[in-house]
Amino acid sequence: MLKKSGAYMVLDRILSTAGSLDMQVILKGENQELTRFAGSEIHQNVASDELEAEITLHKDGRELKVTTNDFDNDSLRKLVKEAGQRLMELPESERVKSFISEPADISSDNYFKELEREFNIENRAQKLKAAFGELDSDLNAAGSLELNQNFMALGNTNGITRYSRLDKVDFKTVITEQSGATGYAAAISNRAEDIDIGKEFKRAADKARDSRDAIEIEPGEYDVILEPAAVGGLISYLSYIGFSGRSVQEGMSFLADRLGEQVFGDNITLVDDCQDPNTIDFPFDFQGAKRQKLNIIENGVAKELAYDLESARKAGVETTGHSVGDPSVGGFPLHLVMANGEAELGEMIAGTEKGLLITRFHYINVINPRKAILTGLTRDGTFLIENGRVKAPVKNLRFTQNIVESLNQVEAISSSREKVGGFYGYMYLPALKVNGFNFTGVSK
């Protein structure tokens, strides 16, 4: 894994081939070690160590991107020369502007070294073996435990440099009871102390046992208690369809024409903050811009959006540093943090006359982005609550729900929060009690 100085040397070698072209280089390194298990046995260990450069060339309003994993000097010169020739055959575009030129350097090469020690291949096997040993014979575990050591470095011919180390461990398991009932648990973090494999196995095993003999209930409107993984599924899609400047410009976002308005209940505050210690430390974006903190939703009021350079220019504002390298996205928050409340999960259950406790959602899809209507299925732990107690497991249900309406009907927010994996990186989210959540079908 290249450290900052080594990555900058590679950037310099590539940038030295630019000649009269403007060039940006994104250098991505990934050392991935993945252990998969099924039937409570490890069945696969794979590892990869990759280094790839994405080279973007500009000249006279034209743009061309090429990628390579061949860092031989002659190969780089040949690649850039041929790319430069193809570049001049492309049409000019008003979208293509200069690369950014300041600040000169942004870097974050801090990472938790114990993560590699605690989750090397031997320790991953030992931790999983110990967890398998704690399972009863009628339970089977499947899932994955992954150590991911990444970095991203960026430089351009305007002289800027960027580097960030992005290590994490990602664990997921589904435990199946002999009747077919399942339970799910997951953990993701850049800190070793946050990942307790035994604890997550127990959480999933308890849910699998509690899910035996699930009853079928009628679809309809229920109050729901959403655990953080379920909240994460909804917030990921809400962010995808609505929190970018581009989605608002195109009129596809539920926030279009609503900035400054009360869109959610006043107990909902959602920020994007790369400085929050519970998110991944990634202080710049894929265009080299410094990542800004966004108050996306403040006490229910829509405040700020995520922009890349192109969408920011169109809006007449400064980029917020949220490019993910795809202009069609226009800016994407990678560090979402929802403000916590004061409730405990047990208190939410005790205060529910009739409702559902939901572990997570699956197969979420967008029905109407403008209205934030999503659909999906409950999975791996859905329970009926009656008179303040968990009464019975229920068969999975399909929801079809306007999520804006749901976030106007949040009765309680947990004081504790969890790190939950998203489309990129991870979020830091509480559990929510939401009134009037609409279920439209039963999974057979």
GROMACS .gro file of C-alpha atoms in nm:
model
  444
    1MET     CA    1   0.000   0.000   0.000
    2LEU     CA    2   0.158   0.325  -0.112
    3LYS     CA    3   0.195   0.590   0.150
    4LYS     CA    4   0.161   0.957   0.069
    5SER     CA    5   0.521   1.014  -0.047
    6GLY     CA    6   0.517   0.706  -0.271
    7ALA     CA    7   0.181   0.795  -0.422
    8TYR     CA    8   0.298   1.149  -0.499
    9MET     CA    9   0.606   1.010  -0.677
   10VAL     CA   10   0.382   0.801  -0.903
   11LEU     CA   11   0.159   1.103  -0.967
   12ASP     CA   12   0.463   1.310  -1.063
   13ARG     CA   13   0.581   1.045  -1.311
   14ILE     CA   14   0.243   1.034  -1.482
   15LEU     CA   15   0.195   1.412  -1.484
   16SER     CA   16   0.541   1.453  -1.641
   17THR     CA   17   0.404   1.291  -1.958
   18ALA     CA   18   0.136   1.561  -2.009
   19GLY     CA   19   0.335   1.783  -2.247
   20SER     CA   20   0.101   2.059  -2.371
   21LEU     CA   21  -0.210   1.886  -2.235
   22ASP     CA   22  -0.389   1.966  -1.912
   23MET     CA   23  -0.400   1.650  -1.703
   24GLN     CA   24  -0.559   1.519  -1.384
   25VAL     CA   25  -0.455   1.185  -1.238
   26ILE     CA   26  -0.649   0.986  -0.980
   27LEU     CA   27  -0.438   0.706  -0.835
   28LYS     CA   28  -0.634   0.438  -0.651
   29GLY     CA   29  -0.474   0.158  -0.452
   30GLU     CA   30  -0.669  -0.127  -0.298
   31ASN     CA   31  -0.547  -0.418  -0.091
   32GLN     CA   32  -0.854  -0.632  -0.035
   33GLU     CA   33  -0.859  -0.943   0.182
   34LEU     CA   34  -1.196  -1.117   0.184
   35THR     CA   35  -1.305  -1.420   0.384
   36ARG     CA   36  -1.640  -1.572   0.286
   37PHE     CA   37  -1.825  -1.832   0.490
   38ALA     CA   38  -2.134  -2.049   0.452
   39GLY     CA   39  -2.272  -2.343   0.648
   40SER     CA   40  -2.071  -2.209   0.944
   41GLU     CA   41  -1.746  -2.286   0.761
   42ILE     CA   42  -1.497  -2.069   0.582
   43HIS     CA   43  -1.510  -2.166   0.219
   44GLN     CA   44  -1.308  -1.894   0.052
   45ASN     CA   45  -1.020  -1.660   0.118
   46VAL     CA   46  -0.928  -1.422  -0.160
   47ALA     CA   47  -0.686  -1.134  -0.173
   48SER     CA   48  -0.604  -0.874  -0.432
   49ASP     CA   49  -0.357  -0.589  -0.445
   50GLU     CA   50  -0.434  -0.341  -0.719
   51LEU     CA   51  -0.309  -0.005  -0.829
   52GLU     CA   52  -0.487   0.187  -1.103
   53ALA     CA   53  -0.459   0.536  -1.247
   54GLU     CA   54  -0.744   0.727  -1.409
   55ILE     CA   55  -0.596   0.994  -1.635
   56THR     CA   56  -0.817   1.281  -1.757
   57LEU     CA   57  -0.687   1.496  -2.041
   58HIS     CA   58  -0.814   1.840  -2.140
   59LYS     CA   59  -0.731   2.059  -2.436
   60ASP     CA   60  -0.933   2.329  -2.613
   61GLY     CA   61  -1.261   2.232  -2.446
   62ARG     CA   62  -1.217   1.861  -2.512
   63GLU     CA   63  -1.196   1.587  -2.252
   64LEU     CA   64  -1.081   1.224  -2.261
   65LYS     CA   65  -1.032   0.971  -1.983
   66VAL     CA   66  -0.812   0.663  -1.989
   67THR     CA   67  -0.716   0.416  -1.718
   68THR     CA   68  -0.407   0.204  -1.673
   69ASN     CA   69  -0.238  -0.030  -1.429
   70ASP     CA   70   0.088  -0.031  -1.627
   71PHE     CA   71   0.322   0.221  -1.465
   72ASP     CA   72   0.629   0.161  -1.678
   73ASN     CA   73   0.757   0.499  -1.800
   74ASP     CA   74   0.754   0.404  -2.169
   75SER     CA   75   0.403   0.260  -2.139
   76LEU     CA   76   0.277   0.575  -1.970
   77ARG     CA   77   0.427   0.800  -2.238
   78LYS     CA   78   0.276   0.585  -2.513
   79LEU     CA   79  -0.066   0.581  -2.343
   80VAL     CA   80  -0.077   0.959  -2.299
   81LYS     CA   81   0.052   1.024  -2.651
   82GLU     CA   82  -0.215   0.804  -2.810
   83ALA     CA   83  -0.486   0.944  -2.580
   84GLY     CA   84  -0.380   1.298  -2.674
   85GLN     CA   85  -0.420   1.217  -3.043
   86ARG     CA   86  -0.769   1.073  -2.987
   87LEU     CA   87  -0.858   1.373  -2.770
   88MET     CA   88  -0.823   1.612  -3.064
   89GLU     CA   89  -1.073   1.408  -3.264
   90LEU     CA   90  -1.346   1.475  -3.007
   91PRO     CA   91  -1.591   1.766  -3.023
   92GLU     CA   92  -1.547   2.065  -2.797
   93SER     CA   93  -1.781   2.095  -2.498
   94GLU     CA   94  -1.874   2.395  -2.282
   95ARG     CA   95  -1.880   2.153  -1.987
   96VAL     CA   96  -1.504   2.105  -1.997
   97LYS     CA   97  -1.328   2.365  -1.781
   98SER     CA   98  -0.991   2.394  -1.612
   99PHE     CA   99  -0.893   2.160  -1.331
  100ILE     CA  100  -0.890   2.314  -0.988
  101SER     CA  101  -0.575   2.487  -0.870
  102GLU     CA  102  -0.613   2.531  -0.495
  103PRO     CA  103  -0.546   2.460  -0.219
  104ALA     CA  104  -0.205   2.320  -0.307
  105ASP     CA  105  -0.233   2.009  -0.091
  106ILE     CA  106  -0.497   1.824   0.108
  107SER     CA  107  -0.394   1.502   0.271
  108SER     CA  108  -0.498   1.263   0.541
  109ASP     CA  109  -0.265   0.968   0.583
  110ASN     CA  110  -0.384   0.878   0.932
  111TYR     CA  111  -0.519   0.529   0.969
  112PHE     CA  112  -0.564   0.279   1.249
  113LYS     CA  113  -0.277   0.032   1.221
  114GLU     CA  114  -0.444  -0.215   1.458
  115LEU     CA  115  -0.711  -0.272   1.195
  116GLU     CA  116  -0.464  -0.471   0.980
  117ARG     CA  117  -0.326  -0.657   1.281
  118GLU     CA  118  -0.666  -0.749   1.423
  119PHE     CA  119  -0.813  -0.854   1.091
  120ASN     CA  120  -0.526  -1.020   0.907
  121ILE     CA  121  -0.603  -1.358   0.753
  122GLU     CA  122  -0.510  -1.559   1.062
  123ASN     CA  123  -0.713  -1.345   1.300
  124ARG     CA  124  -1.013  -1.335   1.066
  125ALA     CA  125  -1.011  -1.716   1.063
  126GLN     CA  126  -0.972  -1.734   1.442
  127LYS     CA  127  -1.249  -1.485   1.509
  128LEU     CA  128  -1.489  -1.665   1.276
  129LYS     CA  129  -1.393  -2.008   1.414
  130ALA     CA  130  -1.466  -1.888   1.767
  131ALA     CA  131  -1.800  -1.743   1.658
  132PHE     CA  132  -1.898  -2.063   1.474
  133GLY     CA  133  -1.818  -2.255   1.794
  134GLU     CA  134  -2.070  -2.050   1.989
  135LEU     CA  135  -2.353  -2.131   1.747
  136ASP     CA  136  -2.598  -2.407   1.831
  137SER     CA  137  -2.607  -2.700   1.587
  138ASP     CA  138  -2.942  -2.591   1.440
  139LEU     CA  139  -2.799  -2.258   1.324
  140ASN     CA  140  -2.592  -2.196   1.012
  141ALA     CA  141  -2.398  -1.881   0.941
  142ALA     CA  142  -2.316  -1.730   0.603
  143GLY     CA  143  -2.155  -1.401   0.517
  144SER     CA  144  -1.824  -1.224   0.471
  145LEU     CA  145  -1.548  -1.053   0.667
  146GLU     CA  146  -1.339  -0.813   0.464
  147LEU     CA  147  -1.031  -0.608   0.539
  148ASN     CA  148  -1.005  -0.328   0.288
  149GLN     CA  149  -0.695  -0.110   0.281
  150ASN     CA  150  -0.741   0.167   0.028
  151PHE     CA  151  -0.594   0.498  -0.063
  152MET     CA  152  -0.677   0.761  -0.321
  153ALA     CA  153  -0.430   1.021  -0.445
  154LEU     CA  154  -0.496   1.296  -0.696
  155GLY     CA  155  -0.281   1.546  -0.877
  156ASN     CA  156  -0.309   1.772  -1.180
  157THR     CA  157  -0.098   1.992  -1.401
  158ASN     CA  158  -0.205   2.297  -1.199
  159GLY     CA  159   0.019   2.160  -0.926
  160ILE     CA  160  -0.225   2.037  -0.664
  161THR     CA  161  -0.180   1.712  -0.469
  162ARG     CA  162  -0.426   1.507  -0.263
  163TYR     CA  163  -0.396   1.187  -0.057
  164SER     CA  164  -0.628   1.000   0.174
  165ARG     CA  165  -0.606   0.658   0.337
  166LEU     CA  166  -0.946   0.483   0.343
  167ASP     CA  167  -0.907   0.159   0.540
  168LYS     CA  168  -1.207  -0.027   0.681
  169VAL     CA  169  -1.339  -0.364   0.791
  170ASP     CA  170  -1.678  -0.473   0.659
  171PHE     CA  171  -1.861  -0.765   0.821
  172LYS     CA  172  -2.201  -0.909   0.731
  173THR     CA  173  -2.376  -1.227   0.836
  174VAL     CA  174  -2.711  -1.396   0.785
  175ILE     CA  175  -2.778  -1.680   1.028
  176THR     CA  176  -3.037  -1.936   0.930
  177GLU     CA  177  -3.229  -2.153   1.177
  178GLN     CA  178  -3.321  -2.508   1.065
  179SER     CA  179  -3.680  -2.398   0.998
  180GLY     CA  180  -3.550  -2.145   0.746
  181ALA     CA  181  -3.594  -1.841   0.973
  182THR     CA  182  -3.311  -1.590   0.931
  183GLY     CA  183  -3.142  -1.315   1.127
  184TYR     CA  184  -2.903  -1.043   1.006
  185ALA     CA  185  -2.625  -0.839   1.161
  186ALA     CA  186  -2.346  -0.626   1.020
  187ALA     CA  187  -2.065  -0.398   1.129
  188ILE     CA  188  -1.843  -0.161   0.936
  189SER     CA  189  -1.571   0.071   1.062
  190ASN     CA  190  -1.215   0.198   1.026
  191ARG     CA  191  -1.153   0.115   1.395
  192ALA     CA  192  -1.084  -0.240   1.512
  193GLU     CA  193  -1.260  -0.188   1.845
  194ASP     CA  194  -1.590  -0.124   1.666
  195ILE     CA  195  -1.601  -0.474   1.512
  196ASP     CA  196  -1.707  -0.746   1.757
  197ILE     CA  197  -1.767  -1.060   1.551
  198GLY     CA  198  -1.903  -1.262   1.844
  199LYS     CA  199  -2.149  -0.990   1.938
  200GLU     CA  200  -2.277  -0.959   1.580
  201PHE     CA  201  -2.313  -1.337   1.549
  202LYS     CA  202  -2.521  -1.342   1.868
  203ARG     CA  203  -2.739  -1.058   1.742
  204ALA     CA  204  -2.807  -1.240   1.415
  205ALA     CA  205  -2.857  -1.576   1.591
  206ASP     CA  206  -3.109  -1.426   1.836
  207LYS     CA  207  -3.304  -1.276   1.547
  208ALA     CA  208  -3.303  -1.608   1.360
  209ARG     CA  209  -3.437  -1.794   1.664
  210ASP     CA  210  -3.695  -1.524   1.732
  211SER     CA  211  -3.808  -1.544   1.368
  212ARG     CA  212  -3.925  -1.906   1.385
  213ASP     CA  213  -4.289  -1.976   1.305
  214ALA     CA  214  -4.351  -1.638   1.147
  215ILE     CA  215  -4.715  -1.545   1.111
  216GLU     CA  216  -4.873  -1.370   0.816
  217ILE     CA  217  -5.035  -1.035   0.879
  218GLU     CA  218  -5.249  -0.821   0.655
  219PRO     CA  219  -5.072  -0.545   0.464
  220GLY     CA  220  -5.172  -0.197   0.568
  221GLU     CA  221  -5.055   0.100   0.769
  222TYR     CA  222  -4.841   0.024   1.074
  223ASP     CA  223  -4.627   0.221   1.312
  224VAL     CA  224  -4.273   0.091   1.264
  225ILE     CA  225  -3.954   0.085   1.465
  226LEU     CA  226  -3.667   0.086   1.218
  227GLU     CA  227  -3.330  -0.037   1.340
  228PRO     CA  228  -3.029   0.159   1.203
  229ALA     CA  229  -2.974  -0.087   0.914
  230ALA     CA  230  -3.333  -0.028   0.800
  231VAL     CA  231  -3.292   0.348   0.836
  232GLY     CA  232  -2.972   0.321   0.632
  233GLY     CA  233  -3.152   0.159   0.340
  234LEU     CA  234  -3.400   0.445   0.321
  235ILE     CA  235  -3.147   0.724   0.374
  236SER     CA  236  -2.913   0.580   0.108
  237TYR     CA  237  -3.184   0.602  -0.154
  238LEU     CA  238  -3.310   0.937  -0.030
  239SER     CA  239  -2.958   1.073  -0.072
  240TYR     CA  240  -2.926   0.916  -0.418
  241ILE     CA  241  -3.246   1.069  -0.551
  242GLY     CA  242  -3.259   1.397  -0.368
  243PHE     CA  243  -2.954   1.548  -0.204
  244SER     CA  244  -2.750   1.649  -0.510
  245GLY     CA  245  -2.754   1.987  -0.676
  246ARG     CA  246  -2.789   1.816  -1.011
  247SER     CA  247  -3.106   1.625  -0.913
  248VAL     CA  248  -3.260   1.956  -0.801
  249GLN     CA  249  -3.152   2.131  -1.123
  250GLU     CA  250  -3.316   1.857  -1.326
  251GLY     CA  251  -3.635   1.877  -1.119
  252MET     CA  252  -3.603   1.511  -1.020
  253SER     CA  253  -3.543   1.566  -0.650
  254PHE     CA  254  -3.810   1.586  -0.382
  255LEU     CA  255  -3.616   1.898  -0.270
  256ALA     CA  256  -3.664   2.078  -0.605
  257ASP     CA  257  -3.801   2.429  -0.532
  258ARG     CA  258  -3.810   2.347  -0.160
  259LEU     CA  259  -3.475   2.470  -0.027
  260GLY     CA  260  -3.536   2.677   0.284
  261GLU     CA  261  -3.868   2.503   0.349
  262GLN     CA  262  -3.971   2.266   0.627
  263VAL     CA  263  -3.968   1.932   0.446
  264PHE     CA  264  -3.929   1.689   0.737
  265GLY     CA  265  -4.031   1.696   1.102
  266ASP     CA  266  -3.834   1.938   1.317
  267ASN     CA  267  -3.672   1.642   1.496
  268ILE     CA  268  -3.480   1.545   1.179
  269THR     CA  269  -3.130   1.684   1.129
  270LEU     CA  270  -2.897   1.530   0.872
  271VAL     CA  271  -2.546   1.651   0.793
  272ASP     CA  272  -2.267   1.535   0.565
  273ASP     CA  273  -1.942   1.577   0.756
  274CYS     CA  274  -1.612   1.414   0.666
  275GLN     CA  275  -1.466   1.547   0.993
  276ASP     CA  276  -1.709   1.344   1.203
  277PRO     CA  277  -1.500   1.066   1.364
  278ASN     CA  278  -1.779   0.815   1.296
  279THR     CA  279  -1.745   0.851   0.920
  280ILE     CA  280  -1.462   0.773   0.683
  281ASP     CA  281  -1.181   1.032   0.667
  282PHE     CA  282  -1.193   1.146   0.304
  283PRO     CA  283  -1.137   1.524   0.293
  284PHE     CA  284  -1.147   1.584  -0.086
  285ASP     CA  285  -1.353   1.467  -0.379
  286PHE     CA  286  -1.282   1.308  -0.718
  287GLN     CA  287  -1.212   1.650  -0.870
  288GLY     CA  288  -0.967   1.743  -0.596
  289ALA     CA  289  -1.202   1.993  -0.431
  290LYS     CA  290  -1.201   2.026  -0.053
  291ARG     CA  291  -1.501   1.848   0.094
  292GLN     CA  292  -1.732   2.090   0.279
  293LYS     CA  293  -1.964   2.007   0.566
  294LEU     CA  294  -2.325   2.021   0.451
  295ASN     CA  295  -2.624   2.093   0.672
  296ILE     CA  296  -2.857   1.908   0.438
  297ILE     CA  297  -3.154   1.899   0.672
  298GLU     CA  298  -3.155   2.116   0.985
  299ASN     CA  299  -3.445   2.065   1.222
  300GLY     CA  300  -3.650   1.948   0.925
  301VAL     CA  301  -3.560   2.244   0.699
  302ALA     CA  302  -3.385   2.174   0.367
  303LYS     CA  303  -3.065   2.378   0.380
  304GLU     CA  304  -2.781   2.267   0.155
  305LEU     CA  305  -2.711   2.038  -0.142
  306ALA     CA  306  -2.408   1.843  -0.264
  307TYR     CA  307  -2.234   1.986  -0.572
  308ASP     CA  308  -1.951   1.887  -0.801
  309LEU     CA  309  -1.780   2.147  -1.020
  310GLU     CA  310  -2.024   2.117  -1.313
  311SER     CA  311  -2.347   2.134  -1.114
  312ALA     CA  312  -2.204   2.414  -0.898
  313ARG     CA  313  -2.119   2.625  -1.204
  314LYS     CA  314  -2.469   2.573  -1.338
  315ALA     CA  315  -2.617   2.683  -1.004
  316GLY     CA  316  -2.379   2.979  -0.975
  317VAL     CA  317  -2.230   2.853  -0.648
  318GLU     CA  318  -1.900   2.706  -0.534
  319THR     CA  319  -1.848   2.330  -0.545
  320THR     CA  320  -1.905   2.163  -0.209
  321GLY     CA  321  -1.645   1.896  -0.290
  322HIS     CA  322  -1.886   1.608  -0.344
  323SER     CA  323  -1.790   1.475  -0.688
  324VAL     CA  324  -1.775   1.096  -0.714
  325GLY     CA  325  -1.614   1.115  -1.056
  326ASP     CA  326  -1.939   1.085  -1.250
  327PRO     CA  327  -2.091   1.407  -1.387
  328SER     CA  328  -2.428   1.235  -1.424
  329VAL     CA  329  -2.447   1.211  -1.042
  330GLY     CA  330  -2.349   1.571  -0.985
  331GLY     CA  331  -2.246   1.542  -0.620
  332PHE     CA  332  -2.307   1.275  -0.360
  333PRO     CA  333  -2.282   1.289   0.021
  334LEU     CA  334  -2.050   1.014   0.150
  335HIS     CA  335  -2.048   1.107   0.520
  336LEU     CA  336  -2.411   1.125   0.631
  337VAL     CA  337  -2.475   1.163   1.002
  338MET     CA  338  -2.827   1.184   1.148
  339ALA     CA  339  -2.873   1.358   1.482
  340ASN     CA  340  -2.970   1.124   1.760
  341GLY     CA  341  -3.261   1.157   2.002
  342GLU     CA  342  -3.315   1.050   2.360
  343ALA     CA  343  -3.509   0.724   2.333
  344GLU     CA  344  -3.389   0.369   2.384
  345LEU     CA  345  -3.503   0.092   2.152
  346GLY     CA  346  -3.678  -0.083   2.441
  347GLU     CA  347  -3.868   0.236   2.523
  348MET     CA  348  -3.983   0.266   2.164
  349ILE     CA  349  -4.118  -0.089   2.174
  350ALA     CA  350  -4.279  -0.038   2.515
  351GLY     CA  351  -4.455   0.273   2.385
  352THR     CA  352  -4.605   0.102   2.081
  353GLU     CA  353  -4.962  -0.027   2.103
  354LYS     CA  354  -4.943  -0.203   1.766
  355GLY     CA  355  -4.661  -0.190   1.518
  356LEU     CA  356  -4.364  -0.364   1.358
  357LEU     CA  357  -3.997  -0.391   1.452
  358ILE     CA  358  -3.788  -0.406   1.135
  359THR     CA  359  -3.424  -0.516   1.113
  360ARG     CA  360  -3.354  -0.413   0.756
  361PHE     CA  361  -3.498  -0.362   0.408
  362HIS     CA  362  -3.398  -0.538   0.090
  363TYR     CA  363  -3.452  -0.483  -0.284
  364ILE     CA  364  -3.532  -0.116  -0.239
  365ASN     CA  365  -3.630   0.060  -0.560
  366VAL     CA  366  -3.739   0.410  -0.653
  367ILE     CA  367  -4.097   0.450  -0.776
  368ASN     CA  368  -4.115   0.830  -0.790
  369PRO     CA  369  -3.801   1.035  -0.709
  370ARG     CA  370  -3.988   1.366  -0.718
  371LYS     CA  371  -4.217   1.243  -0.440
  372ALA     CA  372  -3.951   1.022  -0.273
  373ILE     CA  373  -4.172   0.715  -0.305
  374LEU     CA  374  -3.974   0.396  -0.250
  375THR     CA  375  -4.066   0.030  -0.243
  376GLY     CA  376  -3.885  -0.269  -0.095
  377LEU     CA  377  -3.908  -0.573   0.129
  378THR     CA  378  -3.844  -0.637   0.495
  379ARG     CA  379  -3.588  -0.911   0.558
  380ASP     CA  380  -3.406  -1.118   0.823
  381GLY     CA  381  -3.606  -1.015   1.127
  382THR     CA  382  -3.952  -0.853   1.118
  383PHE     CA  383  -4.163  -0.867   1.433
  384LEU     CA  384  -4.516  -0.772   1.538
  385ILE     CA  385  -4.542  -0.548   1.844
  386GLU     CA  386  -4.864  -0.542   2.047
  387ASN     CA  387  -4.929  -0.364   2.373
  388GLY     CA  388  -4.568  -0.264   2.414
  389ARG     CA  389  -4.416  -0.608   2.365
  390VAL     CA  390  -4.273  -0.806   2.076
  391LYS     CA  391  -4.549  -1.061   2.018
  392ALA     CA  392  -4.447  -1.268   1.715
  393PRO     CA  393  -4.227  -1.280   1.404
  394VAL     CA  394  -4.410  -1.197   1.083
  395LYS     CA  395  -4.356  -1.296   0.723
  396ASN     CA  396  -4.176  -1.039   0.513
  397LEU     CA  397  -4.379  -0.748   0.382
  398ARG     CA  398  -4.348  -0.517   0.085
  399PHE     CA  399  -4.359  -0.147   0.164
  400THR     CA  400  -4.453   0.132  -0.074
  401GLN     CA  401  -4.401   0.460   0.103
  402ASN     CA  402  -4.343   0.830   0.054
  403ILE     CA  403  -4.030   0.874   0.265
  404VAL     CA  404  -4.078   1.251   0.296
  405GLU     CA  405  -4.409   1.179   0.467
  406SER     CA  406  -4.239   0.921   0.688
  407LEU     CA  407  -3.974   1.167   0.804
  408ASN     CA  408  -4.259   1.399   0.901
  409GLN     CA  409  -4.400   1.128   1.123
  410VAL     CA  410  -4.099   1.030   1.333
  411GLU     CA  411  -4.226   0.993   1.687
  412ALA     CA  412  -3.896   0.891   1.850
  413ILE     CA  413  -3.523   0.875   1.771
  414SER     CA  414  -3.277   0.654   1.956
  415SER     CA  415  -2.993   0.799   2.158
  416SER     CA  416  -2.753   0.535   2.026
  417ARG     CA  417  -2.635   0.527   1.666
  418GLU     CA  418  -2.457   0.273   1.447
  419LYS     CA  419  -2.229   0.285   1.146
  420VAL     CA  420  -2.423   0.153   0.846
  421GLY     CA  421  -2.278   0.077   0.504
  422GLY     CA  422  -2.410   0.286   0.214
  423PHE     CA  423  -2.350   0.313  -0.160
  424TYR     CA  424  -2.006   0.453  -0.078
  425GLY     CA  425  -1.842   0.449   0.264
  426TYR     CA  426  -2.075   0.440   0.561
  427MET     CA  427  -2.329   0.650   0.750
  428TYR     CA  428  -2.389   0.705   1.123
  429LEU     CA  429  -2.756   0.660   1.203
  430PRO     CA  430  -2.999   0.607   1.490
  431ALA     CA  431  -3.309   0.388   1.508
  432LEU     CA  432  -3.639   0.563   1.432
  433LYS     CA  433  -3.999   0.511   1.535
  434VAL     CA  434  -4.214   0.616   1.240
  435ASN     CA  435  -4.591   0.633   1.250
  436GLY     CA  436  -4.814   0.530   0.960
  437PHE     CA  437  -4.573   0.329   0.739
  438ASN     CA  438  -4.754   0.174   0.446
  439PHE     CA  439  -4.718  -0.196   0.354
  440THR     CA  440  -4.875  -0.307   0.029
  441GLY     CA  441  -4.808  -0.680   0.011
  442VAL     CA  442  -4.685  -0.997   0.179
  443SER     CA  443  -4.386  -1.196   0.056
  444LYS     CA  444  -4.500  -1.555  -0.006
   0.00000   0.00000   0.00000
